[in-house]
Short mmCIF file of C-alpha atoms in Angstrom, two decimals:
data_model
loop_
_atom_site.label_atom_id
_atom_site.label_comp_id
_atom_site.label_asym_id
_atom_site.label_seq_id
_atom_site.Cartn_x
_atom_site.Cartn_y
_atom_site.Cartn_z
CA MET A 25 9.82 -18.14 -24.49
CA ARG A 26 6.16 -17.28 -24.83
CA ILE A 27 3.72 -17.87 -27.61
CA THR A 28 2.98 -14.45 -29.07
CA GLN A 29 -0.52 -14.26 -30.47
CA GLY A 30 -3.03 -11.48 -30.28
CA THR A 31 -2.93 -8.08 -28.67
CA PHE A 32 -0.54 -7.57 -25.74
CA SER A 33 1.31 -10.85 -26.42
CA PHE A 34 4.74 -9.24 -26.09
CA LEU A 35 3.85 -7.68 -22.73
CA PRO A 36 3.80 -9.34 -19.32
CA ASP A 37 0.53 -11.07 -18.42
CA LEU A 38 -2.29 -8.65 -17.76
CA THR A 39 -3.52 -8.21 -14.21
CA PRO A 40 -7.18 -8.92 -13.44
CA ALA A 41 -7.86 -5.16 -13.38
CA GLN A 42 -6.23 -4.75 -16.81
CA VAL A 43 -8.23 -7.67 -18.25
CA LYS A 44 -11.46 -6.14 -16.92
CA ALA A 45 -10.50 -2.75 -18.40
CA GLN A 46 -9.91 -4.27 -21.85
CA ILE A 47 -13.20 -6.18 -21.66
CA GLN A 48 -15.02 -2.98 -20.65
CA TYR A 49 -13.40 -1.12 -23.56
CA ALA A 50 -14.67 -3.79 -25.98
CA LEU A 51 -18.17 -3.65 -24.50
CA ASP A 52 -18.17 0.16 -24.68
CA GLN A 53 -17.45 -0.14 -28.42
CA GLY A 54 -20.52 -2.38 -28.81
CA TRP A 55 -18.46 -5.46 -29.61
CA ALA A 56 -19.58 -8.99 -28.70
CA VAL A 57 -17.12 -10.70 -26.37
CA SER A 58 -16.33 -14.41 -26.25
CA VAL A 59 -14.04 -16.66 -24.23
CA GLU A 60 -12.15 -19.54 -25.85
CA TYR A 61 -9.63 -22.17 -24.75
CA THR A 62 -7.25 -24.67 -26.35
CA ASP A 63 -4.29 -26.94 -25.76
CA ASP A 64 -2.99 -26.26 -29.31
CA PRO A 65 -2.19 -22.58 -29.82
CA HIS A 66 -0.49 -23.08 -33.19
CA PRO A 67 -1.04 -19.92 -35.29
CA ARG A 68 -2.93 -21.92 -37.93
CA ASN A 69 -5.31 -23.27 -35.31
CA THR A 70 -7.71 -20.37 -35.46
CA TYR A 71 -10.65 -22.37 -34.11
CA TRP A 72 -10.30 -22.68 -30.37
CA GLU A 73 -13.02 -24.29 -28.23
CA MET A 74 -15.71 -21.81 -27.24
CA TRP A 75 -16.56 -21.36 -23.57
CA GLY A 76 -20.26 -20.76 -24.07
CA PRO A 77 -21.80 -18.58 -26.75
CA PRO A 78 -20.54 -15.07 -27.53
CA MET A 79 -21.90 -12.47 -25.11
CA PHE A 80 -23.76 -9.98 -27.29
CA ASP A 81 -25.93 -8.34 -24.68
CA LEU A 82 -23.62 -7.65 -21.75
CA ARG A 83 -22.61 -4.09 -20.86
CA ASP A 84 -20.61 -4.74 -17.70
CA ALA A 85 -17.15 -6.35 -17.74
CA ALA A 86 -17.92 -8.23 -14.51
CA GLY A 87 -20.22 -10.66 -16.35
CA VAL A 88 -17.61 -11.48 -18.97
CA TYR A 89 -14.82 -11.65 -16.40
CA GLY A 90 -16.89 -14.18 -14.44
CA GLU A 91 -16.91 -16.38 -17.54
CA VAL A 92 -13.14 -15.90 -17.95
CA GLU A 93 -12.62 -17.07 -14.36
CA ALA A 94 -14.96 -20.05 -14.82
CA CYS A 95 -13.09 -21.09 -17.98
CA ARG A 96 -9.73 -20.74 -16.19
CA ALA A 97 -10.96 -22.88 -13.29
CA ALA A 98 -12.28 -25.60 -15.62
CA ASN A 99 -9.14 -25.59 -17.82
CA PRO A 100 -6.17 -24.86 -15.52
CA GLY A 101 -3.44 -26.15 -17.86
CA LEU A 102 -4.72 -24.70 -21.13
CA TYR A 103 -4.59 -21.43 -23.02
CA VAL A 104 -7.57 -19.12 -22.52
CA ARG A 105 -8.23 -16.03 -24.62
CA VAL A 106 -10.78 -13.26 -24.89
CA ASN A 107 -12.06 -12.14 -28.31
CA ALA A 108 -14.10 -9.05 -29.14
CA PHE A 109 -16.08 -9.20 -32.38
CA ASP A 110 -17.29 -6.12 -34.21
CA SER A 111 -20.41 -6.93 -36.22
CA THR A 112 -20.59 -3.45 -37.79
CA ARG A 113 -21.21 -3.68 -41.53
CA GLY A 114 -17.92 -3.19 -43.31
CA TRP A 115 -15.89 -4.56 -40.39
CA GLU A 116 -17.47 -7.86 -39.30
CA THR A 117 -14.27 -9.13 -37.73
CA VAL A 118 -12.44 -9.73 -34.48
CA ARG A 119 -11.16 -6.34 -33.35
CA LEU A 120 -9.45 -7.41 -30.12
CA SER A 121 -8.04 -10.76 -29.03
CA PHE A 122 -5.70 -11.51 -26.14
CA ILE A 123 -4.53 -14.47 -24.07
CA VAL A 124 -5.52 -14.34 -20.40
CA GLN A 125 -4.10 -17.71 -19.28
CA ARG A 126 -1.15 -19.83 -20.32
CA PRO A 127 0.04 -23.26 -19.16
CA ALA A 128 3.04 -23.38 -16.82
CA VAL A 129 5.20 -24.82 -19.64
CA GLU A 130 4.60 -23.55 -23.16
CA ASN A 131 5.46 -25.88 -25.99
CA GLY A 132 6.62 -24.42 -29.26
CA PHE A 133 6.94 -25.33 -32.89
CA ARG A 134 10.10 -25.63 -34.91
CA LEU A 135 10.38 -25.90 -38.66
CA GLU A 136 13.02 -28.48 -39.61
CA ARG A 137 14.50 -28.38 -43.11
CA THR A 138 16.19 -31.42 -44.66
CA GLU A 139 18.00 -31.59 -47.99
CA VAL A 140 17.34 -34.75 -49.99
CA GLU A 141 18.28 -35.95 -53.48
CA GLY A 142 18.48 -33.37 -56.27
CA ARG A 143 18.83 -30.46 -53.81
CA THR A 144 15.14 -30.87 -52.90
CA GLN A 145 14.11 -29.37 -49.58
CA ARG A 146 11.72 -31.21 -47.25
CA TYR A 147 10.13 -29.51 -44.29
CA SER A 148 8.56 -30.87 -41.13
CA LEU A 149 6.96 -29.14 -38.18
CA GLN A 150 8.11 -30.38 -34.79
CA HIS A 151 6.28 -29.72 -31.56
CA ARG A 152 8.78 -29.10 -28.75
CA PRO A 153 9.39 -26.86 -25.79
CA TYR A 154 10.70 -23.44 -26.80
CA SER A 155 13.57 -23.84 -24.37
CA ALA A 156 14.87 -26.85 -26.36
CA GLY A 157 16.35 -24.42 -28.90
#
């Protein structure tokens, strides 16, 4: 199983040409692009580590893609994603976000429910490989 976060998460991994095309689309919209990485892709972990500052002034996808490749090389076993931020008044939000690298083995999260006294339910979150069921 794969962690499904962001745009394109249910599709096969994007090729380098497809990643560059999405980056160019974001730049053509005037959005600032950033690269982030993490070893904890839990959906509530919205703050990944930034790979340098957001790139506000680039107009060519090659510059951003170079940073993507540098981040991948420095963090081979981690998740890497690209974000595109729209600073237009009224939006001011991430408009595009997609994972461009995943570790070879993706761990998952499972919610375990236990009944205790008085029909009370207790919940715990367990980190385990998705293939463990």
